[in-house]
Short mmCIF file of the C-alpha atoms (twelve columns), coordinates in Angstrom:
data_MODEL
# 
_entry.id   MODEL 
# 
loop_
_atom_site.group_PDB 
_atom_site.id 
_atom_site.type_symbol 
_atom_site.label_atom_id 
_atom_site.label_alt_id 
_atom_site.label_comp_id 
_atom_site.label_asym_id 
_atom_site.label_seq_id 
_atom_site.Cartn_x 
_atom_site.Cartn_y 
_atom_site.Cartn_z 
_atom_site.pdbx_PDB_model_num 
ATOM 1   C CA . UNK A 1   75.171 126.972 55.108 1 
ATOM 2   C CA . UNK A 2   77.040 126.760 58.398 1 
ATOM 3   C CA . UNK A 3   80.772 126.665 59.107 1 
ATOM 4   C CA . UNK A 4   82.094 124.704 62.094 1 
ATOM 5   C CA . UNK A 5   85.260 126.464 63.308 1 
ATOM 6   C CA . UNK A 6   85.607 124.113 66.311 1 
ATOM 7   C CA . UNK A 7   87.985 121.180 66.610 1 
ATOM 8   C CA . UNK A 8   85.011 118.921 67.456 1 
ATOM 9   C CA . UNK A 9   81.972 118.087 65.293 1 
ATOM 10  C CA . UNK A 10  78.752 119.940 66.034 1 
ATOM 11  C CA . UNK A 11  75.258 118.555 65.746 1 
ATOM 12  C CA . UNK A 12  72.507 120.692 64.201 1 
ATOM 13  C CA . UNK A 13  69.411 119.525 66.054 1 
ATOM 14  C CA . UNK A 14  66.558 121.705 64.865 1 
ATOM 15  C CA . UNK A 15  65.751 124.546 62.453 1 
ATOM 16  C CA . UNK A 16  62.468 126.436 62.672 1 
ATOM 17  C CA . UNK A 17  60.733 129.748 62.119 1 
ATOM 18  C CA . UNK A 18  59.726 131.179 65.519 1 
ATOM 19  C CA . UNK A 19  56.982 133.265 63.835 1 
ATOM 20  C CA . UNK A 20  55.546 130.175 62.071 1 
ATOM 21  C CA . UNK A 21  55.030 132.130 58.843 1 
ATOM 22  C CA . UNK A 22  52.860 129.877 56.601 1 
ATOM 23  C CA . UNK A 23  54.552 131.277 53.463 1 
ATOM 24  C CA . UNK A 24  58.006 130.114 54.589 1 
ATOM 25  C CA . UNK A 25  59.042 126.558 53.709 1 
ATOM 26  C CA . UNK A 26  62.127 124.834 55.149 1 
ATOM 27  C CA . UNK A 27  63.247 121.682 53.339 1 
ATOM 28  C CA . UNK A 28  66.269 119.402 53.360 1 
ATOM 29  C CA . UNK A 29  66.789 119.508 57.139 1 
ATOM 30  C CA . UNK A 30  66.559 116.124 58.881 1 
ATOM 31  C CA . UNK A 31  64.633 116.904 62.090 1 
ATOM 32  C CA . UNK A 32  64.716 113.259 63.234 1 
ATOM 33  C CA . UNK A 33  68.477 112.679 63.049 1 
ATOM 34  C CA . UNK A 34  69.817 116.222 62.954 1 
ATOM 35  C CA . UNK A 35  72.891 117.016 60.891 1 
ATOM 36  C CA . UNK A 36  76.511 116.533 61.921 1 
ATOM 37  C CA . UNK A 37  79.044 119.142 60.759 1 
ATOM 38  C CA . UNK A 38  82.679 118.011 60.797 1 
ATOM 39  C CA . UNK A 39  85.364 120.198 62.372 1 
ATOM 40  C CA . UNK A 40  86.633 123.071 60.203 1 
ATOM 41  C CA . UNK A 41  84.088 122.410 57.448 1 
ATOM 42  C CA . UNK A 42  81.196 124.217 55.805 1 
ATOM 43  C CA . UNK A 43  77.916 122.480 55.024 1 
ATOM 44  C CA . UNK A 44  74.650 123.484 53.384 1 
ATOM 45  C CA . UNK A 45  72.041 122.170 55.800 1 
ATOM 46  C CA . UNK A 46  68.649 123.380 54.530 1 
ATOM 47  C CA . UNK A 47  66.790 125.150 51.755 1 
ATOM 48  C CA . UNK A 48  64.437 127.997 52.646 1 
ATOM 49  C CA . UNK A 49  61.725 129.044 50.184 1 
ATOM 50  C CA . UNK A 50  59.260 131.903 50.559 1 
ATOM 51  C CA . UNK A 51  55.964 131.801 48.641 1 
ATOM 52  C CA . UNK A 52  54.740 135.371 48.882 1 
ATOM 53  C CA . UNK A 53  51.345 136.774 48.084 1 
ATOM 54  C CA . UNK A 54  52.523 140.406 48.101 1 
ATOM 55  C CA . UNK A 55  55.311 141.837 45.984 1 
ATOM 56  C CA . UNK A 56  58.197 143.403 47.882 1 
ATOM 57  C CA . UNK A 57  61.160 142.771 50.178 1 
ATOM 58  C CA . UNK A 58  60.953 140.857 53.443 1 
ATOM 59  C CA . UNK A 59  63.342 139.501 56.031 1 
ATOM 60  C CA . UNK A 60  63.404 137.522 59.239 1 
ATOM 61  C CA . UNK A 61  65.385 135.120 61.396 1 
ATOM 62  C CA . UNK A 62  65.191 131.364 61.756 1 
ATOM 63  C CA . UNK A 63  66.250 129.576 64.934 1 
ATOM 64  C CA . UNK A 64  68.958 126.902 64.684 1 
ATOM 65  C CA . UNK A 65  69.445 124.671 67.726 1 
ATOM 66  C CA . UNK A 66  72.875 123.014 68.115 1 
ATOM 67  C CA . UNK A 67  74.292 120.553 70.671 1 
ATOM 68  C CA . UNK A 68  75.814 123.039 73.120 1 
ATOM 69  C CA . UNK A 69  75.354 122.560 76.877 1 
ATOM 70  C CA . UNK A 70  74.959 126.333 77.318 1 
ATOM 71  C CA . UNK A 71  71.323 127.154 76.436 1 
ATOM 72  C CA . UNK A 72  72.228 130.657 75.239 1 
ATOM 73  C CA . UNK A 73  74.914 129.569 72.766 1 
ATOM 74  C CA . UNK A 74  72.894 126.505 71.693 1 
ATOM 75  C CA . UNK A 75  70.369 128.729 69.885 1 
ATOM 76  C CA . UNK A 76  71.611 130.557 66.811 1 
ATOM 77  C CA . UNK A 77  69.708 133.169 64.798 1 
ATOM 78  C CA . UNK A 78  69.921 132.563 61.041 1 
ATOM 79  C CA . UNK A 79  68.865 135.674 59.097 1 
ATOM 80  C CA . UNK A 80  67.106 135.448 55.731 1 
ATOM 81  C CA . UNK A 81  65.792 137.915 53.198 1 
ATOM 82  C CA . UNK A 82  63.739 137.584 50.033 1 
ATOM 83  C CA . UNK A 83  62.276 139.657 47.234 1 
ATOM 84  C CA . UNK A 84  58.871 138.612 45.954 1 
ATOM 85  C CA . UNK A 85  58.354 139.520 42.285 1 
ATOM 86  C CA . UNK A 86  55.295 139.153 40.104 1 
ATOM 87  C CA . UNK A 87  55.868 137.912 36.594 1 
ATOM 88  C CA . UNK A 88  56.727 134.881 34.537 1 
ATOM 89  C CA . UNK A 89  58.883 133.520 31.783 1 
ATOM 90  C CA . UNK A 90  56.766 133.095 28.668 1 
ATOM 91  C CA . UNK A 91  57.062 130.792 25.674 1 
ATOM 92  C CA . UNK A 92  54.833 129.697 22.794 1 
ATOM 93  C CA . UNK A 93  53.114 126.417 23.700 1 
ATOM 94  C CA . UNK A 94  52.818 125.280 20.077 1 
ATOM 95  C CA . UNK A 95  56.630 125.283 19.752 1 
ATOM 96  C CA . UNK A 96  56.917 122.655 22.503 1 
ATOM 97  C CA . UNK A 97  54.428 120.164 21.038 1 
ATOM 98  C CA . UNK A 98  55.792 117.385 18.842 1 
ATOM 99  C CA . UNK A 99  53.724 114.759 16.998 1 
ATOM 100 C CA . UNK A 100 55.201 111.314 16.445 1 
ATOM 101 C CA . UNK A 101 54.106 109.116 13.541 1 
ATOM 102 C CA . UNK A 102 53.614 105.366 14.157 1 
ATOM 103 C CA . UNK A 103 56.271 103.219 12.502 1 
ATOM 104 C CA . UNK A 104 58.558 106.147 11.654 1 
ATOM 105 C CA . UNK A 105 61.519 107.432 13.630 1 
ATOM 106 C CA . UNK A 106 61.738 111.160 12.968 1 
ATOM 107 C CA . UNK A 107 63.669 114.113 14.281 1 
ATOM 108 C CA . UNK A 108 62.249 117.637 14.614 1 
ATOM 109 C CA . UNK A 109 64.189 120.769 15.628 1 
ATOM 110 C CA . UNK A 110 62.544 123.987 16.843 1 
ATOM 111 C CA . UNK A 111 63.837 127.328 18.102 1 
ATOM 112 C CA . UNK A 112 62.383 128.170 21.516 1 
ATOM 113 C CA . UNK A 113 61.650 131.837 22.194 1 
ATOM 114 C CA . UNK A 114 61.461 132.897 25.847 1 
ATOM 115 C CA . UNK A 115 60.101 136.239 27.031 1 
ATOM 116 C CA . UNK A 116 60.734 137.992 30.339 1 
ATOM 117 C CA . UNK A 117 57.389 139.058 31.826 1 
ATOM 118 C CA . UNK A 118 58.987 140.256 35.096 1 
ATOM 119 C CA . UNK A 119 59.643 143.928 35.929 1 
ATOM 120 C CA . UNK A 120 63.385 143.265 36.418 1 
ATOM 121 C CA . UNK A 121 66.125 141.687 34.280 1 
ATOM 122 C CA . UNK A 122 66.324 137.884 34.566 1 
ATOM 123 C CA . UNK A 123 69.552 135.869 34.281 1 
ATOM 124 C CA . UNK A 124 69.054 132.488 32.588 1 
ATOM 125 C CA . UNK A 125 71.912 130.299 33.831 1 
ATOM 126 C CA . UNK A 126 71.071 126.869 32.408 1 
ATOM 127 C CA . UNK A 127 68.514 124.738 30.586 1 
ATOM 128 C CA . UNK A 128 67.901 121.053 31.202 1 
ATOM 129 C CA . UNK A 129 65.485 118.336 30.125 1 
ATOM 130 C CA . UNK A 130 65.510 114.800 31.532 1 
ATOM 131 C CA . UNK A 131 63.609 113.053 28.725 1 
ATOM 132 C CA . UNK A 132 66.059 111.218 26.400 1 
ATOM 133 C CA . UNK A 133 63.751 111.897 23.420 1 
ATOM 134 C CA . UNK A 134 64.664 115.597 23.660 1 
ATOM 135 C CA . UNK A 135 67.975 117.385 23.244 1 
ATOM 136 C CA . UNK A 136 68.799 121.049 23.888 1 
ATOM 137 C CA . UNK A 137 71.274 122.801 21.606 1 
ATOM 138 C CA . UNK A 138 72.392 126.357 20.796 1 
ATOM 139 C CA . UNK A 139 71.865 127.396 24.419 1 
ATOM 140 C CA . UNK A 140 73.900 130.367 25.625 1 
ATOM 141 C CA . UNK A 141 74.389 130.151 29.427 1 
ATOM 142 C CA . UNK A 142 74.172 133.310 31.543 1 
ATOM 143 C CA . UNK A 143 71.859 135.131 29.132 1 
ATOM 144 C CA . UNK A 144 70.213 138.260 30.566 1 
ATOM 145 C CA . UNK A 145 66.662 139.049 29.431 1 
ATOM 146 C CA . UNK A 146 65.514 142.603 30.097 1 
ATOM 147 C CA . UNK A 147 61.890 143.240 31.170 1 
ATOM 148 C CA . UNK A 148 59.603 142.683 28.181 1 
ATOM 149 C CA . UNK A 149 62.427 141.254 26.061 1 
ATOM 150 C CA . UNK A 150 62.040 138.022 24.097 1 
ATOM 151 C CA . UNK A 151 64.897 135.987 22.661 1 
ATOM 152 C CA . UNK A 152 65.558 132.640 21.031 1 
ATOM 153 C CA . UNK A 153 67.344 130.980 23.960 1 
ATOM 154 C CA . UNK A 154 67.782 127.484 22.590 1 
ATOM 155 C CA . UNK A 155 66.846 124.882 20.040 1 
ATOM 156 C CA . UNK A 156 64.892 121.827 21.107 1 
ATOM 157 C CA . UNK A 157 65.254 118.626 19.099 1 
ATOM 158 C CA . UNK A 158 62.731 115.821 19.446 1 
ATOM 159 C CA . UNK A 159 63.524 112.333 18.162 1 
ATOM 160 C CA . UNK A 160 60.481 110.037 18.033 1 
ATOM 161 C CA . UNK A 161 60.744 106.351 18.851 1 
ATOM 162 C CA . UNK A 162 58.279 105.305 16.163 1 
ATOM 163 C CA . UNK A 163 55.165 105.100 18.369 1 
ATOM 164 C CA . UNK A 164 52.144 107.341 18.039 1 
ATOM 165 C CA . UNK A 165 52.257 110.126 20.608 1 
ATOM 166 C CA . UNK A 166 51.875 113.837 21.168 1 
ATOM 167 C CA . UNK A 167 54.796 114.989 23.295 1 
ATOM 168 C CA . UNK A 168 54.807 118.326 25.068 1 
# 
């Protein structure tokens, strides 16, 4: 994010990685129109994602070009840092498969176990599903899973609509 402390709006014209690192992805920045930041306001203007192939810490600086007539002050360095970790969150696939019977509307509830296969503790902040046939319950936000730990994080309820289907 950027904060405009001026009494006039500023225009963010360009954001790029001067090293052109292929593992770094910048999204959400409109390079065609730029982004206007109102006076005395803070705005999130891009999302930076790093897809690393080696575990460890890294850092760098992006270049942000703004609409300043002075070439020196028109280029801002935006530092970033990331930690690349190997691991995954695990779950049992058979607990997320639901069979619907034609002509019958049914409801099935299952506890979903999640395991932390990372080498560091993981904080689970939220759980969401966009399909209206599913509903999450018994979820405890801000649950910490230690490395190697497994816990029942939520219940997943599936309500069929009476058509034949295997939902996963």
